[in-house]
Amino acid sequence: MRADLVIRGADIEDGDQPSRAADVAVTDGVITAVAPSLPVDACGEEIDGSGLLLCPGFIDMHAHSALRVFHDPLQHPKLAQGFTTELICPDGLGPAPLRPAGATDRRRYLTALEGPGPDNWDWESLGDFLDAVADQRPATNIVTCVPHSAVRDVVMGGGNRQADSREIAAMCAEVRTALAAGARALSFGLIYAPGLYADTAELIALAEVAAEYGAPLVPHVRNEAAAVLDSINEFIRVSELTGAPLHVSHLKLVGSPDLLEDLVGLMVDATRRIDLSFDHYPYGAGSTLLSALLPPWAADGGPAAILRRVHDQGERLRMVRDMENGLTGWENLYGACGPEGITVTDAAAPRQDTVGRTLAEIALAENLDPAVAVLDLLRDTQLAVGMIDHYASETTVRTLFAAPRGMVGSDGIFNPHPHPRLYGTAPRVLGRYVRDGVVDRREAVARLTSRAADRLGLDDRGRIAEGKRADLVLLDPATFVDSATYEDPHRTPDGVRRVIVGGGTVIRDGEHTGLRAGVVTRTARSSAIPGY
């Protein structure tokens, strides 16, 4: 047989079956044979995999790379840890669909999370946006969600009100168009504007469209703190009523450790009634927009309205009061994490000097109340500030991670001082968590590969078998572990010998080759995976 590439004698692990030593042959970007001692007459490259672990390319189920690819299509932090496919536009947030008049506001709101993207946002539909992404020739494979907040903004703008029947119908049409254009899930971010203003009836209507395609609902639920059980139950009910699969984003518990047992029990019990899964990043801190610290009413009207409020003295006093005292039912991250537990990861001019400092440190240096410092940062940067928020113990994180039907999402954000998950998520799971017995190796690999591929209906990848895409990760299991920290986050893991995308080597011994072999999924899924 002829092959472009042969990997000899690696220990193959794809989460589906016991690991086994075998050779893998690749031709024209596809795995063509998997067997011990493959007879190969002509080969472009042969790699000795003895003593190494060979896995399918990892799938990042929560990636904030939608606009990053326009600035840096190489995606080195993701590929260097083995992620070859990224699911973009989670949390209901994304650059498309877009109404042209709302482009400035959307860019302003997303910049701290996704980056600004290209100078000109010349797309409107999600399909047009995916065409623009494909034109960048990204090094990773790109799969997208339909972002609910973007859909709501196109139809209703940024206002705090319930949708009427005509607007519900228009949103359903937008979701259906996006799913037909290749989106594989419907994401929600019910702490972000304007999605946070949706009622359950709106969620049900949109979920019915997702169910037609077997597309999972992927929510950042309304409250991941004291009201987390009610918030997840809202989506369990939506799934029960519509038949849409449910995939909870970054399952977590913000404070409230007394709810840990109940939360795990809720997830386990729900799997008996609905098609339920979740993703998780293995850290006790999150990272998002600094504006997420504001009370929900402050976002009414969209980013321009937020900016008006942070300039208005009366509104500032009201926001400070609510941040310090809380509101019924609101997940108050400022109150849960405290100023000393929140670090600025990115800030536009003229506040770049605050990057890497906590709110407590910034407030002390400026002789301000920390809540006032938040408003000043948002005012001075036109909302372009990102943060890390420490909310849970390692014990809580590991207990949730071990729950059944889990997958892995980095939730990595490309900030100047990023959360270490941008570089360390996969090696922390497959290195540290496996070694510590949180999950076994087969389960860890399944979460990173085959289970995620099945969830997104990607039947061309996620396993090492004939006919699958040659997206592969070859690593040294003895040294593959995370090294990125909160203090020093820009650290790629050791032990990555090769990362292969579409049959081509993208990472060699931790270094990027410059190859941009990723593809953008544009085919619609038509049904759920049977027996998931």
Tab-separated table of N, CA and C in Angstrom, residues 328-441:
chain	number	residue	atom	x	y	z
A	328	THR	N	-32.401	40.056	43.890
A	328	THR	CA	-33.036	38.740	43.960
A	328	THR	C	-32.935	38.020	42.618
A	329	GLY	N	-32.392	36.794	42.646
A	329	GLY	CA	-32.304	35.971	41.442
A	329	GLY	C	-31.127	36.263	40.541
A	330	TRP	N	-30.381	37.314	40.803
A	330	TRP	CA	-29.256	37.684	39.937
A	330	TRP	C	-27.973	37.007	40.419
A	331	GLU	N	-27.227	36.431	39.484
A	331	GLU	CA	-25.914	35.866	39.794
A	331	GLU	C	-24.913	37.017	39.880
A	332	ASN	N	-24.630	37.447	41.076
A	332	ASN	CA	-23.777	38.616	41.306
A	332	ASN	C	-22.324	38.174	41.434
A	333	LEU	N	-21.591	38.167	40.332
A	333	LEU	CA	-20.196	37.726	40.345
A	333	LEU	C	-19.319	38.639	41.193
A	334	TYR	N	-19.636	39.918	41.197
A	334	TYR	CA	-18.861	40.849	42.007
A	334	TYR	C	-18.961	40.462	43.479
A	335	GLY	N	-20.183	40.172	43.938
A	335	GLY	CA	-20.363	39.792	45.331
A	335	GLY	C	-19.802	38.419	45.635
A	336	ALA	N	-19.902	37.478	44.674
A	336	ALA	CA	-19.452	36.100	44.907
A	336	ALA	C	-17.935	35.987	44.954
A	337	CYS	N	-17.254	36.728	44.098
A	337	CYS	CA	-15.792	36.588	43.971
A	337	CYS	C	-15.032	37.632	44.781
A	338	GLY	N	-15.641	38.800	44.972
A	338	GLY	CA	-14.964	39.867	45.691
A	338	GLY	C	-13.912	40.552	44.836
A	339	PRO	N	-13.598	41.818	45.121
A	339	PRO	CA	-12.624	42.563	44.315
A	339	PRO	C	-11.238	41.918	44.277
A	340	GLU	N	-10.885	41.210	45.363
A	340	GLU	CA	-9.574	40.565	45.393
A	340	GLU	C	-9.562	39.289	44.553
A	341	GLY	N	-10.733	38.771	44.170
A	341	GLY	CA	-10.809	37.556	43.369
A	341	GLY	C	-11.057	37.804	41.901
A	342	ILE	N	-10.999	39.060	41.473
A	342	ILE	CA	-11.247	39.418	40.075
A	342	ILE	C	-10.021	40.143	39.528
A	343	THR	N	-9.456	39.614	38.441
A	343	THR	CA	-8.242	40.155	37.832
A	343	THR	C	-8.539	40.638	36.419
A	344	VAL	N	-8.038	41.790	36.054
A	344	VAL	CA	-8.196	42.314	34.694
A	344	VAL	C	-7.254	41.565	33.755
A	345	THR	N	-7.800	41.011	32.683
A	345	THR	CA	-7.003	40.259	31.704
A	345	THR	C	-6.732	41.043	30.433
A	346	ASP	N	-7.539	42.049	30.176
A	346	ASP	CA	-7.383	42.856	28.964
A	346	ASP	C	-8.087	44.181	29.210
A	347	ALA	N	-7.501	45.258	28.715
A	347	ALA	CA	-8.127	46.575	28.834
A	347	ALA	C	-7.629	47.446	27.690
A	348	ALA	N	-8.572	48.084	27.025
A	348	ALA	CA	-8.213	48.970	25.922
A	348	ALA	C	-7.609	50.267	26.464
A	349	ALA	N	-7.030	51.054	25.579
A	349	ALA	CA	-6.476	52.355	25.940
A	349	ALA	C	-7.583	53.219	26.534
A	350	PRO	N	-7.285	54.003	27.535
A	350	PRO	CA	-5.954	54.267	28.114
A	350	PRO	C	-5.678	53.489	29.397
A	351	ARG	N	-6.309	52.319	29.575
A	351	ARG	CA	-6.226	51.611	30.844
A	351	ARG	C	-5.418	50.323	30.753
A	352	GLN	N	-4.495	50.231	29.791
A	352	GLN	CA	-3.717	48.999	29.644
A	352	GLN	C	-2.886	48.683	30.886
A	353	ASP	N	-2.581	49.684	31.682
A	353	ASP	CA	-1.754	49.467	32.872
A	353	ASP	C	-2.461	48.626	33.932
A	354	THR	N	-3.765	48.413	33.791
A	354	THR	CA	-4.504	47.628	34.784
A	354	THR	C	-4.444	46.126	34.510
A	355	VAL	N	-3.945	45.721	33.354
A	355	VAL	CA	-3.903	44.299	32.997
A	355	VAL	C	-3.016	43.533	33.982
A	356	GLY	N	-3.537	42.421	34.480
A	356	GLY	CA	-2.801	41.593	35.424
A	356	GLY	C	-2.993	41.991	36.877
A	357	ARG	N	-3.792	43.033	37.138
A	357	ARG	CA	-4.021	43.499	38.505
A	357	ARG	C	-5.451	43.177	38.942
A	358	THR	N	-5.640	42.949	40.229
A	358	THR	CA	-6.983	42.688	40.748
A	358	THR	C	-7.750	44.006	40.895
A	359	LEU	N	-9.067	43.893	40.973
A	359	LEU	CA	-9.874	45.085	41.227
A	359	LEU	C	-9.503	45.720	42.558
A	360	ALA	N	-9.190	44.880	43.540
A	360	ALA	CA	-8.796	45.419	44.849
A	360	ALA	C	-7.521	46.250	44.729
A	361	GLU	N	-6.552	45.772	43.961
A	361	GLU	CA	-5.291	46.506	43.778
A	361	GLU	C	-5.517	47.803	43.012
A	362	ILE	N	-6.341	47.746	41.970
A	362	ILE	CA	-6.634	48.945	41.171
A	362	ILE	C	-7.343	49.985	42.030
A	363	ALA	N	-8.323	49.544	42.807
A	363	ALA	CA	-9.083	50.469	43.652
A	363	ALA	C	-8.199	51.108	44.719
A	364	LEU	N	-7.304	50.305	45.307
A	364	LEU	CA	-6.409	50.837	46.335
A	364	LEU	C	-5.481	51.892	45.750
A	365	ALA	N	-4.929	51.613	44.562
A	365	ALA	CA	-4.008	52.558	43.935
A	365	ALA	C	-4.686	53.861	43.555
A	366	GLU	N	-5.985	53.788	43.245
A	366	GLU	CA	-6.721	54.961	42.784
A	366	GLU	C	-7.609	55.563	43.871
A	367	ASN	N	-7.519	54.992	45.075
A	367	ASN	CA	-8.294	55.477	46.219
A	367	ASN	C	-9.784	55.517	45.895
A	368	LEU	N	-10.290	54.384	45.364
A	368	LEU	CA	-11.685	54.289	44.952
A	368	LEU	C	-12.348	53.091	45.622
A	369	ASP	N	-13.651	53.122	45.723
A	369	ASP	CA	-14.414	51.925	46.012
A	369	ASP	C	-14.226	50.974	44.828
A	370	PRO	N	-13.987	49.665	45.052
A	370	PRO	CA	-13.757	48.757	43.923
A	370	PRO	C	-14.895	48.719	42.909
A	371	ALA	N	-16.142	48.837	43.368
A	371	ALA	CA	-17.255	48.849	42.417
A	371	ALA	C	-17.209	50.080	41.530
A	372	VAL	N	-16.785	51.201	42.077
A	372	VAL	CA	-16.606	52.417	41.273
A	372	VAL	C	-15.473	52.217	40.276
A	373	ALA	N	-14.419	51.518	40.691
A	373	ALA	CA	-13.309	51.229	39.777
A	373	ALA	C	-13.780	50.424	38.574
A	374	VAL	N	-14.715	49.500	38.781
A	374	VAL	CA	-15.290	48.742	37.666
A	374	VAL	C	-15.947	49.681	36.666
A	375	LEU	N	-16.758	50.600	37.159
A	375	LEU	CA	-17.475	51.527	36.274
A	375	LEU	C	-16.501	52.440	35.541
A	376	ASP	N	-15.453	52.879	36.217
A	376	ASP	CA	-14.458	53.734	35.568
A	376	ASP	C	-13.731	52.986	34.453
A	377	LEU	N	-13.390	51.734	34.708
A	377	LEU	CA	-12.720	50.936	33.672
A	377	LEU	C	-13.610	50.779	32.442
A	378	LEU	N	-14.876	50.479	32.661
A	378	LEU	CA	-15.797	50.319	31.534
A	378	LEU	C	-15.999	51.634	30.799
A	379	ARG	N	-16.105	52.716	31.544
A	379	ARG	CA	-16.279	54.039	30.931
A	379	ARG	C	-15.058	54.416	30.094
A	380	ASP	N	-13.867	54.237	30.655
A	380	ASP	CA	-12.651	54.723	29.998
A	380	ASP	C	-12.264	53.906	28.768
A	381	THR	N	-12.711	52.634	28.714
A	381	THR	CA	-12.304	51.737	27.617
A	381	THR	C	-13.418	51.464	26.619
A	382	GLN	N	-14.569	52.131	26.775
A	382	GLN	CA	-15.718	51.838	25.917
A	382	GLN	C	-16.135	50.374	26.060
A	383	LEU	N	-16.081	49.856	27.274
A	383	LEU	CA	-16.499	48.505	27.674
A	383	LEU	C	-15.469	47.422	27.380
A	384	ALA	N	-14.336	47.748	26.789
A	384	ALA	CA	-13.372	46.741	26.336
A	384	ALA	C	-12.434	46.311	27.463
A	385	VAL	N	-12.982	45.572	28.431
A	385	VAL	CA	-12.204	45.040	29.544
A	385	VAL	C	-12.612	43.592	29.774
A	386	GLY	N	-11.623	42.723	29.938
A	386	GLY	CA	-11.878	41.329	30.276
A	386	GLY	C	-11.407	41.037	31.685
A	387	MET	N	-11.863	39.917	32.234
A	387	MET	CA	-11.505	39.602	33.623
A	387	MET	C	-11.396	38.101	33.838
A	388	ILE	N	-10.692	37.729	34.915
A	388	ILE	CA	-10.725	36.398	35.505
A	388	ILE	C	-11.439	36.525	36.839
A	389	ASP	N	-12.351	35.582	37.123
A	389	ASP	CA	-13.108	35.619	38.382
A	389	ASP	C	-12.983	34.272	39.094
A	390	HIS	N	-12.396	34.286	40.279
A	390	HIS	CA	-12.183	33.064	41.064
A	390	HIS	C	-13.422	32.779	41.907
A	391	TYR	N	-14.036	31.590	41.699
A	391	TYR	CA	-15.335	31.343	42.313
A	391	TYR	C	-15.482	30.000	43.011
A	392	ALA	N	-14.561	29.042	42.829
A	392	ALA	CA	-14.792	27.704	43.380
A	392	ALA	C	-13.487	27.051	43.795
A	393	SER	N	-13.587	26.094	44.703
A	393	SER	CA	-12.419	25.325	45.147
A	393	SER	C	-12.096	24.222	44.154
A	394	GLU	N	-10.889	23.701	44.235
A	394	GLU	CA	-10.498	22.593	43.377
A	394	GLU	C	-11.343	21.351	43.679
A	395	THR	N	-11.733	21.164	44.921
A	395	THR	CA	-12.584	20.030	45.276
A	395	THR	C	-13.911	20.093	44.529
A	396	THR	N	-14.519	21.273	44.499
A	396	THR	CA	-15.776	21.442	43.771
A	396	THR	C	-15.586	21.174	42.289
A	397	VAL	N	-14.516	21.712	41.718
A	397	VAL	CA	-14.253	21.540	40.292
A	397	VAL	C	-14.106	20.063	39.951
A	398	ARG	N	-13.336	19.337	40.718
A	398	ARG	CA	-13.092	17.925	40.418
A	398	ARG	C	-14.342	17.077	40.614
A	399	THR	N	-15.148	17.396	41.598
A	399	THR	CA	-16.385	16.648	41.810
A	399	THR	C	-17.323	16.815	40.625
A	400	LEU	N	-17.476	18.028	40.131
A	400	LEU	CA	-18.329	18.260	38.965
A	400	LEU	C	-17.740	17.623	37.715
A	401	PHE	N	-16.424	17.689	37.584
A	401	PHE	CA	-15.796	17.132	36.392
A	401	PHE	C	-16.055	15.633	36.273
A	402	ALA	N	-16.114	14.953	37.390
A	402	ALA	CA	-16.273	13.500	37.378
A	402	ALA	C	-17.699	13.051	37.077
A	403	ALA	N	-18.659	13.965	37.007
A	403	ALA	CA	-20.039	13.586	36.693
A	403	ALA	C	-20.105	12.949	35.305
A	404	PRO	N	-21.048	12.021	35.087
A	404	PRO	CA	-21.111	11.330	33.789
A	404	PRO	C	-21.566	12.232	32.653
A	405	ARG	N	-21.205	11.823	31.431
A	405	ARG	CA	-21.570	12.483	30.170
A	405	ARG	C	-20.876	13.824	29.975
A	406	GLY	N	-19.714	13.968	30.565
A	406	GLY	CA	-18.974	15.211	30.425
A	406	GLY	C	-18.124	15.268	29.174
A	407	MET	N	-17.816	16.474	28.765
A	407	MET	CA	-16.885	16.767	27.671
A	407	MET	C	-15.999	17.915	28.130
A	408	VAL	N	-15.165	18.420	27.251
A	408	VAL	CA	-14.187	19.439	27.640
A	408	VAL	C	-14.342	20.667	26.753
A	409	GLY	N	-14.433	21.825	27.389
A	409	GLY	CA	-14.421	23.100	26.665
A	409	GLY	C	-13.424	24.017	27.334
A	410	SER	N	-12.526	24.579	26.576
A	410	SER	CA	-11.488	25.421	27.184
A	410	SER	C	-12.051	26.751	27.663
A	411	ASP	N	-13.046	27.291	26.938
A	411	ASP	CA	-13.545	28.646	27.220
A	411	ASP	C	-12.389	29.637	27.193
A	412	GLY	N	-11.360	29.319	26.410
A	412	GLY	CA	-10.164	30.155	26.363
A	412	GLY	C	-10.403	31.469	25.643
A	413	ILE	N	-9.890	32.546	26.239
A	413	ILE	CA	-10.034	33.884	25.678
A	413	ILE	C	-8.644	34.454	25.437
A	414	PHE	N	-8.426	35.006	24.267
A	414	PHE	CA	-7.097	35.456	23.855
A	414	PHE	C	-6.809	36.866	24.376
A	415	ASN	N	-6.576	36.957	25.669
A	415	ASN	CA	-6.257	38.248	26.289
A	415	ASN	C	-4.753	38.414	26.470
A	416	PRO	N	-4.273	39.642	26.713
A	416	PRO	CA	-2.840	39.830	27.003
A	416	PRO	C	-2.372	39.051	28.230
A	417	HIS	N	-3.236	38.952	29.245
A	417	HIS	CA	-2.922	38.153	30.432
A	417	HIS	C	-4.063	37.158	30.621
A	418	PRO	N	-4.096	36.092	29.804
A	418	PRO	CA	-5.282	35.240	29.764
A	418	PRO	C	-5.384	34.297	30.952
A	419	HIS	N	-6.545	33.729	31.091
A	419	HIS	CA	-6.761	32.598	31.981
A	419	HIS	C	-5.866	31.456	31.481
A	420	PRO	N	-5.245	30.687	32.378
A	420	PRO	CA	-4.365	29.605	31.923
A	420	PRO	C	-5.071	28.527	31.117
A	421	ARG	N	-6.401	28.480	31.168
A	421	ARG	CA	-7.125	27.477	30.393
A	421	ARG	C	-6.910	27.654	28.891
A	422	LEU	N	-6.544	28.849	28.439
A	422	LEU	CA	-6.274	29.062	27.019
A	422	LEU	C	-5.158	28.147	26.530
A	423	TYR	N	-4.190	27.858	27.383
A	423	TYR	CA	-3.041	27.029	27.034
A	423	TYR	C	-3.071	25.653	27.700
A	424	GLY	N	-3.809	25.509	28.814
A	424	GLY	CA	-3.607	24.329	29.638
A	424	GLY	C	-4.767	23.387	29.828
A	425	THR	N	-5.903	23.603	29.157
A	425	THR	CA	-7.095	22.806	29.455
A	425	THR	C	-6.891	21.319	29.165
A	426	ALA	N	-6.540	20.968	27.935
A	426	ALA	CA	-6.418	19.549	27.571
A	426	ALA	C	-5.334	18.836	28.374
A	427	PRO	N	-4.129	19.412	28.539
A	427	PRO	CA	-3.128	18.702	29.343
A	427	PRO	C	-3.469	18.625	30.823
A	428	ARG	N	-4.272	19.546	31.308
A	428	ARG	CA	-4.701	19.447	32.706
A	428	ARG	C	-5.665	18.266	32.878
A	429	VAL	N	-6.523	18.045	31.871
A	429	VAL	CA	-7.448	16.917	31.909
A	429	VAL	C	-6.713	15.598	31.707
A	430	LEU	N	-5.982	15.492	30.600
A	430	LEU	CA	-5.368	14.226	30.213
A	430	LEU	C	-4.063	13.967	30.966
A	431	GLY	N	-3.509	15.002	31.564
A	431	GLY	CA	-2.319	14.832	32.370
A	431	GLY	C	-2.661	14.790	33.839
A	432	ARG	N	-2.908	15.942	34.410
A	432	ARG	CA	-3.089	16.061	35.862
A	432	ARG	C	-4.310	15.281	36.385
A	433	TYR	N	-5.472	15.431	35.727
A	433	TYR	CA	-6.678	14.796	36.255
A	433	TYR	C	-6.646	13.275	36.111
A	434	VAL	N	-6.036	12.784	35.043
A	434	VAL	CA	-5.892	11.332	34.898
A	434	VAL	C	-4.925	10.791	35.941
A	435	ARG	N	-3.805	11.470	36.127
A	435	ARG	CA	-2.825	11.001	37.112
A	435	ARG	C	-3.384	11.026	38.520
A	436	ASP	N	-4.259	11.983	38.809
A	436	ASP	CA	-4.822	12.091	40.149
A	436	ASP	C	-6.072	11.237	40.334
A	437	GLY	N	-6.499	10.516	39.293
A	437	GLY	CA	-7.625	9.609	39.415
A	437	GLY	C	-8.995	10.252	39.357
A	438	VAL	N	-9.085	11.502	38.888
A	438	VAL	CA	-10.397	12.141	38.750
A	438	VAL	C	-11.235	11.392	37.710
A	439	VAL	N	-10.617	11.069	36.574
A	439	VAL	CA	-11.183	10.178	35.554
A	439	VAL	C	-10.051	9.310	35.036
A	440	ASP	N	-10.386	8.178	34.426
A	440	ASP	CA	-9.317	7.372	33.839
A	440	ASP	C	-8.995	7.877	32.435
A	441	ARG	N	-7.917	7.331	31.875
A	441	ARG	CA	-7.436	7.868	30.594
A	441	ARG	C	-8.435	7.677	29.469
